[in-house]
XYZ file of C-alpha atoms in Angstrom:
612
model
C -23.921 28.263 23.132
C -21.427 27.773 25.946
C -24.125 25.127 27.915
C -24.695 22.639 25.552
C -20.587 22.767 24.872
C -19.959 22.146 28.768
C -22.693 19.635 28.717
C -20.687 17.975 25.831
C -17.527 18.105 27.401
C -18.494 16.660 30.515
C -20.789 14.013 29.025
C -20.279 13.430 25.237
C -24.023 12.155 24.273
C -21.638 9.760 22.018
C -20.782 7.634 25.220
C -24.145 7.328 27.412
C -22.696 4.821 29.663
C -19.275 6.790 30.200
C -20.077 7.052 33.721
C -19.050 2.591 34.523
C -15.670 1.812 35.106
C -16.351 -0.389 32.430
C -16.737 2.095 29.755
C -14.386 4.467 31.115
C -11.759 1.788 30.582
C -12.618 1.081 27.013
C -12.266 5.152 26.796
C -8.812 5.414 28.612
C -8.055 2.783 26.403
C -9.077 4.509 23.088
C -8.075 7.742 23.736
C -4.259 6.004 24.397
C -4.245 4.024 21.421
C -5.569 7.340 19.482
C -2.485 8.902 21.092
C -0.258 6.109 19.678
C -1.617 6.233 16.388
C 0.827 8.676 14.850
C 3.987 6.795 16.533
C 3.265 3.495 14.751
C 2.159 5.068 11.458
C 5.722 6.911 11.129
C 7.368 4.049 12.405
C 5.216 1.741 9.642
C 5.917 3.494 7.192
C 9.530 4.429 7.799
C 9.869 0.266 7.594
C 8.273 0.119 4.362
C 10.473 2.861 2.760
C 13.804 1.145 4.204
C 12.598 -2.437 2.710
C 11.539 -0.868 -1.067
C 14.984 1.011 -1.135
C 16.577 -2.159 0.037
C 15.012 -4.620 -2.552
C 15.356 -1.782 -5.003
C 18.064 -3.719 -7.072
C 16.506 -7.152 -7.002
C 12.956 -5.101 -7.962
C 14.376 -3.518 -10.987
C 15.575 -6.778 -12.559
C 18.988 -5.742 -12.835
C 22.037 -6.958 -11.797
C 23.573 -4.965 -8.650
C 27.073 -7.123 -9.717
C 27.034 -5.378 -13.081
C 26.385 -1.774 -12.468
C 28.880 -2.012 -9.783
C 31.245 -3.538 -11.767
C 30.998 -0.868 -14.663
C 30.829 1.972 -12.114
C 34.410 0.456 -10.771
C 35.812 0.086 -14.183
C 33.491 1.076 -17.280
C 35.831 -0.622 -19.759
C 36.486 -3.952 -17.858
C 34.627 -7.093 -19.583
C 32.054 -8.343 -17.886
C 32.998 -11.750 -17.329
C 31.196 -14.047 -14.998
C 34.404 -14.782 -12.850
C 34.300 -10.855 -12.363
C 30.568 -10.459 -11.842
C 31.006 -13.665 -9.133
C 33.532 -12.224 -7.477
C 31.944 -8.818 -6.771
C 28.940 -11.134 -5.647
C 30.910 -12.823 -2.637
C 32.892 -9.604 -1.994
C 29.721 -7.886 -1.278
C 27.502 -10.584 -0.124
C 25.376 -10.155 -2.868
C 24.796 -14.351 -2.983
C 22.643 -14.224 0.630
C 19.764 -12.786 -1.493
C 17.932 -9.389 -0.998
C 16.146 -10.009 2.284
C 19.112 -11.762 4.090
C 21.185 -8.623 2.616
C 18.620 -6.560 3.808
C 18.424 -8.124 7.299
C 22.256 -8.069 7.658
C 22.266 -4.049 7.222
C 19.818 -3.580 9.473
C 21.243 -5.792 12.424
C 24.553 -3.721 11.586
C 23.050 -1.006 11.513
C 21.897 -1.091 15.242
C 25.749 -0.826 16.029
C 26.352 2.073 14.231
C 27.676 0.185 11.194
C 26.131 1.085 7.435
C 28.523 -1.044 5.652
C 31.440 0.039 3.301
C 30.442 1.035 -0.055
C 30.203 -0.647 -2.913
C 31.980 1.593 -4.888
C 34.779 3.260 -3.124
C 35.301 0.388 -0.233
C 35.150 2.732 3.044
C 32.797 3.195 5.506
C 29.407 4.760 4.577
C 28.020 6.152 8.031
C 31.126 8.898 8.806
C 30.625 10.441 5.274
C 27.234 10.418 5.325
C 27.332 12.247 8.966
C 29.259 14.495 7.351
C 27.277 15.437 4.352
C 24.440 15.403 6.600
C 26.233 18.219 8.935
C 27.038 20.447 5.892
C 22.770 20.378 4.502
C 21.923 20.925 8.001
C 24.027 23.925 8.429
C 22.915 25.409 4.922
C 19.158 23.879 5.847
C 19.063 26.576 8.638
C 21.102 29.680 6.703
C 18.092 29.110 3.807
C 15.055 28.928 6.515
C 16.637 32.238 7.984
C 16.563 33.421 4.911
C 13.119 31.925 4.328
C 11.227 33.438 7.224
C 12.796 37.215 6.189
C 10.773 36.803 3.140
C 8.077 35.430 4.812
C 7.832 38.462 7.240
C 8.176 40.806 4.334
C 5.553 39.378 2.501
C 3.544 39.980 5.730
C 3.659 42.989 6.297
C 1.505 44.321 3.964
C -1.563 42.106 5.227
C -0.895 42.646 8.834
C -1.308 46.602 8.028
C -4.712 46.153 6.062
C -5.590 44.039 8.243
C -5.294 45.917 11.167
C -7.187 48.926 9.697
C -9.721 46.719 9.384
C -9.215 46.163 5.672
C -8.876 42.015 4.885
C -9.442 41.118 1.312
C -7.355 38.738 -0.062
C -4.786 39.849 -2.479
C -3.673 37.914 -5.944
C -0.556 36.701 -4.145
C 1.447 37.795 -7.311
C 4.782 38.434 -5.763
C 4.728 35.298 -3.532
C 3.837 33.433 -6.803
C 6.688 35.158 -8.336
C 9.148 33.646 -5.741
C 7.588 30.035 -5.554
C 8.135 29.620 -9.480
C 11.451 30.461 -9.160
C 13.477 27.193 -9.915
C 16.420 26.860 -7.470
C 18.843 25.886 -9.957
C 17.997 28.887 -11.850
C 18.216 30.985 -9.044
C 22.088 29.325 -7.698
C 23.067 30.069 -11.388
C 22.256 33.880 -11.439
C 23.689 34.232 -8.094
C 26.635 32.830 -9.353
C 26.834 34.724 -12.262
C 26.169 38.012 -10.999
C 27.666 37.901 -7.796
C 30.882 35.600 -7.840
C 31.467 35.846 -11.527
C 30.910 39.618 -12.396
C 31.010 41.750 -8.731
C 34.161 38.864 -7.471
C 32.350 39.483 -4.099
C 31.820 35.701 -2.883
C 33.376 32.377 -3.514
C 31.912 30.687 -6.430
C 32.284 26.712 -5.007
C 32.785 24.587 -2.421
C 32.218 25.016 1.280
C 34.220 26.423 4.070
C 33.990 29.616 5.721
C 30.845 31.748 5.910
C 31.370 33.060 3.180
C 30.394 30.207 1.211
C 27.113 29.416 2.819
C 25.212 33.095 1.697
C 24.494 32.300 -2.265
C 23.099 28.809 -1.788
C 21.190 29.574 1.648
C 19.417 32.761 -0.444
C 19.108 30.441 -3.551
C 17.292 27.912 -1.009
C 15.141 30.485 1.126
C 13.748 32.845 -1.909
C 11.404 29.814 -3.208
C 10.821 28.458 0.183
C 10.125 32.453 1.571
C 7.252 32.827 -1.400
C 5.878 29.871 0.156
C 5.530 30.292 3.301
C 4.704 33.867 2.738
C 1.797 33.106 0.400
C 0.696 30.607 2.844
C 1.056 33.008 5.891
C -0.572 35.619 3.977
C -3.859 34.308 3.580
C -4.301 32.556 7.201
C -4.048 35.934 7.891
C -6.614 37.716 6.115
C -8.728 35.203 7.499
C -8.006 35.773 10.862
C -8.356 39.139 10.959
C -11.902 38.272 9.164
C -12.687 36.622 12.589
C -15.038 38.144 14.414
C -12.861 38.480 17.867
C -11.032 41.094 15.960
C -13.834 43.378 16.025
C -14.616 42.467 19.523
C -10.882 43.295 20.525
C -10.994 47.017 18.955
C -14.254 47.840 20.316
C -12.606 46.977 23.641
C -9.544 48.866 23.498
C -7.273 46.334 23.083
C -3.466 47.940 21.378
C -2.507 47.204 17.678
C 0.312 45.576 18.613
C -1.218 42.699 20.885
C -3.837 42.152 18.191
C -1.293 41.635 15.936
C -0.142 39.133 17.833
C -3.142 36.745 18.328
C -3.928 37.087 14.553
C -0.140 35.626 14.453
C -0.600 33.461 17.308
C -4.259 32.263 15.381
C -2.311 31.644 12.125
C 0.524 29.353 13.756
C -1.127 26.009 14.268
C -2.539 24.960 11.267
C 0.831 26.520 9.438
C 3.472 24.920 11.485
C 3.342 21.740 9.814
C 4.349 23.491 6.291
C 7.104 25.173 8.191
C 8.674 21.755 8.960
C 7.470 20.138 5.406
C 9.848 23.224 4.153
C 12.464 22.622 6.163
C 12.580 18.865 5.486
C 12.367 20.012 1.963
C 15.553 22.461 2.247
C 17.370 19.670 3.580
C 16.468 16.678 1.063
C 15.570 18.774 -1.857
C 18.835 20.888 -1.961
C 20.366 18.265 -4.659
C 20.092 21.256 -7.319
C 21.649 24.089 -5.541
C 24.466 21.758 -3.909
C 25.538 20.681 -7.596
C 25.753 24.274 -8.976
C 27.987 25.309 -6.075
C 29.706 22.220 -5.471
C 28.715 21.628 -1.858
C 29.238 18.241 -0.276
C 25.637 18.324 1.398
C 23.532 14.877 2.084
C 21.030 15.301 -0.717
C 24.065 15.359 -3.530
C 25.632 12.683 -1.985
C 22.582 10.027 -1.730
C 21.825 11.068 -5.604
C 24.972 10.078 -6.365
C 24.285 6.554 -4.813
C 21.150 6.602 -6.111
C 22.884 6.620 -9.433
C 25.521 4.474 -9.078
C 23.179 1.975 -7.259
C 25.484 1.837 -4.372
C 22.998 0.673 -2.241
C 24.503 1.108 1.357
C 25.107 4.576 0.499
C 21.442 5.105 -0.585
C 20.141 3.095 2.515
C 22.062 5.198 4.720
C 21.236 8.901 3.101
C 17.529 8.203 2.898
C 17.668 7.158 6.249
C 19.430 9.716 7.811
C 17.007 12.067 5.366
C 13.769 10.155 6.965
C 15.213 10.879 10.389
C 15.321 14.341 9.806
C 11.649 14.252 8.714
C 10.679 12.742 11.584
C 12.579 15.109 14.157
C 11.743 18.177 12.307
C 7.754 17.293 12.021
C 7.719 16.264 15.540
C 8.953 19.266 16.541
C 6.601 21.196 14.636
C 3.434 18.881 15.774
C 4.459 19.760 19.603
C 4.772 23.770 18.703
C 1.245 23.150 17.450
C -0.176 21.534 20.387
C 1.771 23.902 22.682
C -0.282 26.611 20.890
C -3.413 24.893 20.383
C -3.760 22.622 22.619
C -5.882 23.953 25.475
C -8.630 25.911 22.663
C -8.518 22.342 20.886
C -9.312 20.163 23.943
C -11.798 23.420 25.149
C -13.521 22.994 21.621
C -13.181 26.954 22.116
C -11.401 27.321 18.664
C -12.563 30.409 16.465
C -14.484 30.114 13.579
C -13.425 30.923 10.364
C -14.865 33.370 8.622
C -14.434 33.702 4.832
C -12.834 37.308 3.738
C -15.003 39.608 1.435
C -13.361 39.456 -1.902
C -11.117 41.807 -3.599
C -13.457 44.168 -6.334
C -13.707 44.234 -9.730
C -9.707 44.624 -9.947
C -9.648 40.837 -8.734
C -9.351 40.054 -12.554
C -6.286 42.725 -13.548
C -3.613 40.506 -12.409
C -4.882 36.990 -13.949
C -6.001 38.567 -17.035
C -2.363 40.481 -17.536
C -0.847 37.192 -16.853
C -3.095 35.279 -19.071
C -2.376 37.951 -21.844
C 1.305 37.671 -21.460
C 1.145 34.276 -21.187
C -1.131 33.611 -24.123
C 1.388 36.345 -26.319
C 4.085 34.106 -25.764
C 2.553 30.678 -26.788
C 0.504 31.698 -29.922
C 3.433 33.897 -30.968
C 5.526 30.212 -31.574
C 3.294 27.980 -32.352
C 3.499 28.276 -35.907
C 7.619 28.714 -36.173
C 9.338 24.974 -35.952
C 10.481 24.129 -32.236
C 13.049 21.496 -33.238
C 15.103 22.623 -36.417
C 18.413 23.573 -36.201
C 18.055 26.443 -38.817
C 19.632 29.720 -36.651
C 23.370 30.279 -35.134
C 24.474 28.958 -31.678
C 23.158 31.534 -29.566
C 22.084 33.637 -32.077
C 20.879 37.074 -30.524
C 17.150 38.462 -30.997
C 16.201 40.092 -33.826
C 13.279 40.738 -36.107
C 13.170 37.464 -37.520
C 13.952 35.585 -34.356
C 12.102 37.730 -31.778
C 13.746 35.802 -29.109
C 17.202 34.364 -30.310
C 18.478 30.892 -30.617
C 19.412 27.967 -28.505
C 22.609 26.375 -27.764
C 22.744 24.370 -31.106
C 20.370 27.040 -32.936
C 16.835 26.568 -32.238
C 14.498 28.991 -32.156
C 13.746 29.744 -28.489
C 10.460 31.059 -28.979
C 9.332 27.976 -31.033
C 10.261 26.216 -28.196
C 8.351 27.604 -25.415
C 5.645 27.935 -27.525
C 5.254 24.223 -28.435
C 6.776 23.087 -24.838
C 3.662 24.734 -23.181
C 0.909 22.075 -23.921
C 3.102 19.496 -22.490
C 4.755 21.318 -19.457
C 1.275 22.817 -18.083
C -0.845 19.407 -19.271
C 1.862 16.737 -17.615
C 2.126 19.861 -14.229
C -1.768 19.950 -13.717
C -2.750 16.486 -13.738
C 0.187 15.844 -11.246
C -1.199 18.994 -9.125
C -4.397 17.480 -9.670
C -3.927 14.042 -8.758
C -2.038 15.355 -5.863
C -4.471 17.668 -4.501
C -7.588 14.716 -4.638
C -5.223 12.414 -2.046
C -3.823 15.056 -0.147
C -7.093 16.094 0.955
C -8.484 12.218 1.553
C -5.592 11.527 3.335
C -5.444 14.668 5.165
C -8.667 13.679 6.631
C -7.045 11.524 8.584
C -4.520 13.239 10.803
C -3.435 10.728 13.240
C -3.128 8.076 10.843
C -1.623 10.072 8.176
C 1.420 11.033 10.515
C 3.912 8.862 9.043
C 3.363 8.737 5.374
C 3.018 12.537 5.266
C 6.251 13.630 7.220
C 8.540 10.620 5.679
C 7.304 11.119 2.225
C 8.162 14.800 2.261
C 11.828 13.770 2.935
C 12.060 11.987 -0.565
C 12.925 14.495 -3.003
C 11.537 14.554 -6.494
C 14.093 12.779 -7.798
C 15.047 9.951 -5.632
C 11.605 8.896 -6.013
C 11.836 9.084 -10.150
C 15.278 7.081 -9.558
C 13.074 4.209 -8.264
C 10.122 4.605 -10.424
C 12.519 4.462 -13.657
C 14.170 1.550 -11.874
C 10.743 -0.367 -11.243
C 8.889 0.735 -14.740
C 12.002 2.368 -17.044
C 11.954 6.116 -18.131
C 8.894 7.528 -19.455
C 6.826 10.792 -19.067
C 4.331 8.783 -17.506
C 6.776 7.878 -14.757
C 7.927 10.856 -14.463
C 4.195 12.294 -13.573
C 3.763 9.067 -11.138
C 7.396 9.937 -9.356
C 6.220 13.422 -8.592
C 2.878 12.524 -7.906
C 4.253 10.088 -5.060
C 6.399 12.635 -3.330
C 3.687 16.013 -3.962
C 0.785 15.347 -1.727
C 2.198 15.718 1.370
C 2.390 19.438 2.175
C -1.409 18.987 0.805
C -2.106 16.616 3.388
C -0.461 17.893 6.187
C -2.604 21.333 5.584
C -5.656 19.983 5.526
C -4.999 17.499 8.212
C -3.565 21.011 10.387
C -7.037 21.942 8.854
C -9.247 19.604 9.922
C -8.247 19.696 13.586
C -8.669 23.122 13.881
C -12.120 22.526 12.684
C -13.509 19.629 14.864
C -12.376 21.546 17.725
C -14.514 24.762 16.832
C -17.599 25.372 19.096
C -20.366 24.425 16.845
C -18.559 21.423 15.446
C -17.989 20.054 18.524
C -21.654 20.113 19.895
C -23.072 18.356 16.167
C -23.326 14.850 17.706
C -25.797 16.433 20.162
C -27.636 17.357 17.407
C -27.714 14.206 15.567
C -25.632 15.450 13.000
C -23.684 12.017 11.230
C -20.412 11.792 10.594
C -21.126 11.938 6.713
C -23.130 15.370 7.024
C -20.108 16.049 9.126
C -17.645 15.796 6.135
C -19.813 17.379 3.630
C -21.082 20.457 5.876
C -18.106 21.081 7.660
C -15.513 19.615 6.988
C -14.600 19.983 3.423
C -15.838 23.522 2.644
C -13.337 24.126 5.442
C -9.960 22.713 3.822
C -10.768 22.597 0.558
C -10.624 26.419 -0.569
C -6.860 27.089 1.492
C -5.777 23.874 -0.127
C -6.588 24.374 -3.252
C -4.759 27.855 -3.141
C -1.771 26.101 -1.517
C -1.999 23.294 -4.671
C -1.769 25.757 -7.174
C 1.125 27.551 -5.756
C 2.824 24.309 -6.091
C 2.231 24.342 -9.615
C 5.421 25.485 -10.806
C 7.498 23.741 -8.392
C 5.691 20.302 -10.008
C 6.503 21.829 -13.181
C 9.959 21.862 -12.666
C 10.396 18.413 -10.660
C 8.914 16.662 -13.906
C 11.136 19.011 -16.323
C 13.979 17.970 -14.327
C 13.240 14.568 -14.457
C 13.534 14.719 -18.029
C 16.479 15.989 -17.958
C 18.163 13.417 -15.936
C 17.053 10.960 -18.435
C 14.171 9.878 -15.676
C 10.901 11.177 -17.867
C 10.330 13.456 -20.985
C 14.106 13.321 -23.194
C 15.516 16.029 -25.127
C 14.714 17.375 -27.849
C 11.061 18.144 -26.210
C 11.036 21.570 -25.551
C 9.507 21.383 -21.655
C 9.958 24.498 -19.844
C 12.714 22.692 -17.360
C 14.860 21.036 -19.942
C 14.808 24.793 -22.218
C 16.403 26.127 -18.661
C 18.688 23.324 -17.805
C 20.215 22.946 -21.289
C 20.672 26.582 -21.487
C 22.104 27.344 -17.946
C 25.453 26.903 -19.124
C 25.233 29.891 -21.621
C 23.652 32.476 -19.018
C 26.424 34.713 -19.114
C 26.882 34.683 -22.756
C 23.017 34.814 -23.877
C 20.651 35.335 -21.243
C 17.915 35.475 -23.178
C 17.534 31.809 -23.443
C 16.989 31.559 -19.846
C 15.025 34.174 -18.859
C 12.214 33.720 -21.239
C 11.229 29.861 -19.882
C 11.882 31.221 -16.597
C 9.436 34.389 -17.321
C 6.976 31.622 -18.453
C 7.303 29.408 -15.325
C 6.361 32.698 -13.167
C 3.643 33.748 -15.342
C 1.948 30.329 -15.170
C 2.295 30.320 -11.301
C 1.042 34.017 -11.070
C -1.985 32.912 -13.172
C -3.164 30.156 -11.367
C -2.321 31.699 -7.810
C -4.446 34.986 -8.761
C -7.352 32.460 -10.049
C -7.593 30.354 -7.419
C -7.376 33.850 -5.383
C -10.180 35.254 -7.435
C -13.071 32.436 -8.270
C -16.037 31.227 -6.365
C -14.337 28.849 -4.130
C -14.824 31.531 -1.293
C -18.204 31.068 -1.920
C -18.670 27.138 -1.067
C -16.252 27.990 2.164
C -19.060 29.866 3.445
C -20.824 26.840 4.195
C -18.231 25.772 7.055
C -19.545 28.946 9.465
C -22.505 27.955 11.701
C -25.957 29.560 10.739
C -26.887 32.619 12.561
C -29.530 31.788 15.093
């Protein structure tokens, strides 16, 4: 196979005429403007976000003036010679693209404005806030990658022994459903309230970083773990592992190109995760009071102080961009001479795990499936029990808050939480695959995107269509596929620089047959996996939308709003958090263990060359 690959390499049967200066020109010329691709998409797209946060209170048909004016002074009248007056204070009268165009060209001198609310300058604070997530950003991914290597271990043992099933991914399931607000609240609890061993709030020595940073990693650590995990039992499914310990090669430097293997097409999710600690840490930062970037752009986000907002999702956009640039060069450093070689490895699909595949989705089916038809005949929204009544024989899992039964709830709350979770997952999954197809052009929208957390992008769909569970899904939706797409995009260029992919336009092999041979049954089965470990995490982004008045309103019982109106009482009755939450990881550990255990190993098969 290696002589029709160098005959490919030196002339592709693509460009027949390669050898003019002519046509070499037009190839110099594409292969730059290939290179520049990525550049202008971020920078494209970047643009576009600025302008819709910009126009966002001229597109939501309500009046900046006013919400200013009752976030100033909430019992002032609104009178017109007040509402005018904020108007030419502000500027408000040049219209939103003039107002726009007047940040911007202040901008470029290192001047965001004053805000609208408290009258000082935006850009120092925001610098600031920025300073303190970035600092907590890289305590959690410390934390993160411990988990991640722990997680490892066990598959770089089997693996090594020559053993590379897949396993059901429980535990890393375990740790991705794990809501971070939960998790800042127990940490609290346990280890500031009862053991008086750290500082409970606010920020300033060390000592104040090491609850929210292990509150941030745990989630982000099942992740990446889960993630890590099975690019590795692939790799050592490869057949140059074989080839290695029949020559003699040590443990230890095998070990080492399975990691080395794994790297490339996982990178990207290491910076989507780390752009995710930083914008997504609105939760955590709240609990303990922290004075981080993502709580303080919510806050402007809320109070529609819109130089404050410009200037956090900026500075959060920024951060994307760094942070997946510096991931995409770690990936070419790696990659880059097998890519442009076409000498990449092919994947081989793992033999699957035995008859036992089954134990750990049907035990979390069972549990699961206990849980909901044990409620759904008690009533989920009367007020019939005592606040925080205890469990008993007649109330097998206590009482609420304001007395409702807790069992009723989850019960009833599951049709809704798991219905409104999958169609997002879903929805999310069919683009992030399309648009991962398209790496280079892709770039932008995937890296920016993943710096808008859940919830700044529900502010601006409520703003645009009002609050609705529909909204709610669409909000999500809009901010989800990009760890999708940035997977199978890592994916796909592994693939089209594999040996036998390379040499297909030799063959006469079209670029449809392309997709549906090779391309496809190569990304779909990992990203489907990585999809449904996202489940719970899109659970809880739409819960918590509800809660913030942004989708689904109390009193529906969704899994998110059961643990966010009962957070409060944690210390006084557990029980009323740790049963959603026990739901949450159930559901996660379900559909990780399926996905794990169904036939989509059996369509990847397709991607491996025939045997000649």
């Amino acid at each position: 196979m290696s002589t029709p690959t160098s005959v490919r390499l030196t002339m592709p049967a693509s460009q027949p005429s390669s050898a003019t200066p002519g046509a070499a020109g037009m190839a110099w010329r594409w292969e730059a403007w290939q290179r520049l691709l990525p550049t202008l998409s971020r920078l494209v797209t970047l643009a576009g976000v600025v302008v819709l946060v910009g126009l966002l209170p001229w597109l939501s048909g309500r009046d900046p003036a006013l919400s200013i004016l009752r976030a100033r002074a909430g019992d002032q009248n609104p009178s017109a010679e007040a509402l005018g007056a904020i108007r030419t204070q502000l500027g408000l009268t040049m219209g939103p693209f003039e107002k726009l165009g007047h940040w911007l060209s202040g901008l470029v001198h290192c001047d965001a404005g004053v805000s609208w609310i408290s009258g000082t300058p935006v850009l120092p604070g925001m610098l600031q806030a920025s300073q303190v997530s970035l600092t907590l950003m890289a305590a959690a991914l410390g934390v993160a990658l411990v988990v991640t290597l722990l997680l490892c271990l066990p598959t770089l043992k089997r693996g090594l022994a020559g053993e590379s099933a897949p396993t059901s991914g429980a535990l890393g399931a375990a740790l991705t459903a794990l809501p971070e607000f939960l998790l800042a609240a127990l940490l609290l609890v346990v280890f500031a309230a009862w053991l008086n061993w750290l500082p409970p709030y606010g920020w300033g020595d060390w000592r104040h970083l090491i609850l929210p940073a292990v509150a941030l990693g745990l989630p982000g650590g099942g992740l990446l773990g889960r993630l890590f995990s099975d690019a590795l039992t692939a790799a050592f499914a490869e057949r140059w592992v074989v080839t290695w310990h029949v020559a003699g090669f040590a443990r230890r430097r095998i070990a080492l190109a399975a990691i080395q293997r794994t790297l490339p097409s996982l990178l990207p999710q290491v910076g989507l995760v780390m752009v995710g600690l930083t914008g997504g840490a609105i939760a955590v930062e709240q609990v303990f009071s922290i004075p981080g970037l993502g709580r303080a752009t919510l806050g402007a986000a809320s109070a529609q102080d819109l130089p404050a907002l410009q200037t956090g999702i900026l500075i959060l956009l920024v951060i994307a961009i760094v942070l997946g640039g510096a991931a995409n060069l770690c990936r070419t450093l790696l990659l880059g001479r097998t890519l442009r070689a076409g000498a990449v490895p092919v994947a081989v699909t793992p033999p699957r795990p035995g008859r036992w595949r089954w134990l750990v989705p049907a035990l979390a089916a069972a549990a699961l499936a206990l849980i909901i038809v044990a409620g759904l005949w008690r009533d989920p929204l009367s007020s019939a029990y005592l606040r925080l009544q205890p469990p008993s024989l007649a109330l097998p899992l206590g009482a609420d808050g304001i007395g409702r039964d807790i069992l009723a709830r989850v019960s009833h709350g599951a049709l809704s939480t798991m219905g409104m979770a999958l169609l997002a997952v879903g929805i999310t999954f069919v683009l992030g695959v399309t648009i991962g197809l398209m790496p280079r052009l892709a770039a932008g929208p995937i890296e920016i995107t993943n710096a808008t957390p859940p919830v700044i992008a529900g502010l601006v769909v409520a703003g645009l269509m009002g609050p609705s569970a529909s909204g709610a899904v669409i909000a999500v939706t809009l901010v989800s596929w990009a760890p999708l797409a940035a997977h199978t995009a890592a994916l796909v260029t592994e693939t089209l620089g594999q040996p036998h992919v390379r040499i297909t336009p030799m063959l006469g092999v079209g670029r449809l047959r392309l997709l549906t041979r090779y391309l496809l049954p190569a990304v779909v089965g990992p990203v489907f996996r990585h999809a449904m470990l996202r489940l719970p995490g899109t659970a809880l982004a739409l819960a918590a939308l509800g809660f913030l008045g942004l989708g689904p309103r109390p009193p529906a019982p969704e899994w998110g709003l059961l643990l966010a109106e009962s957070l409060p009482y944690l210390e006084r009755a557990p029980w009323a958090v740790l049963v959603p939450a026990l739901a949450l990881v159930l559901m996660s550990i379900l559909a990780v263990s399926l996905s794990s255990a169904g036939s989509l190993p059996r369509w990847r098969r397709a991607a491996a060359p025939a045997p000649a």
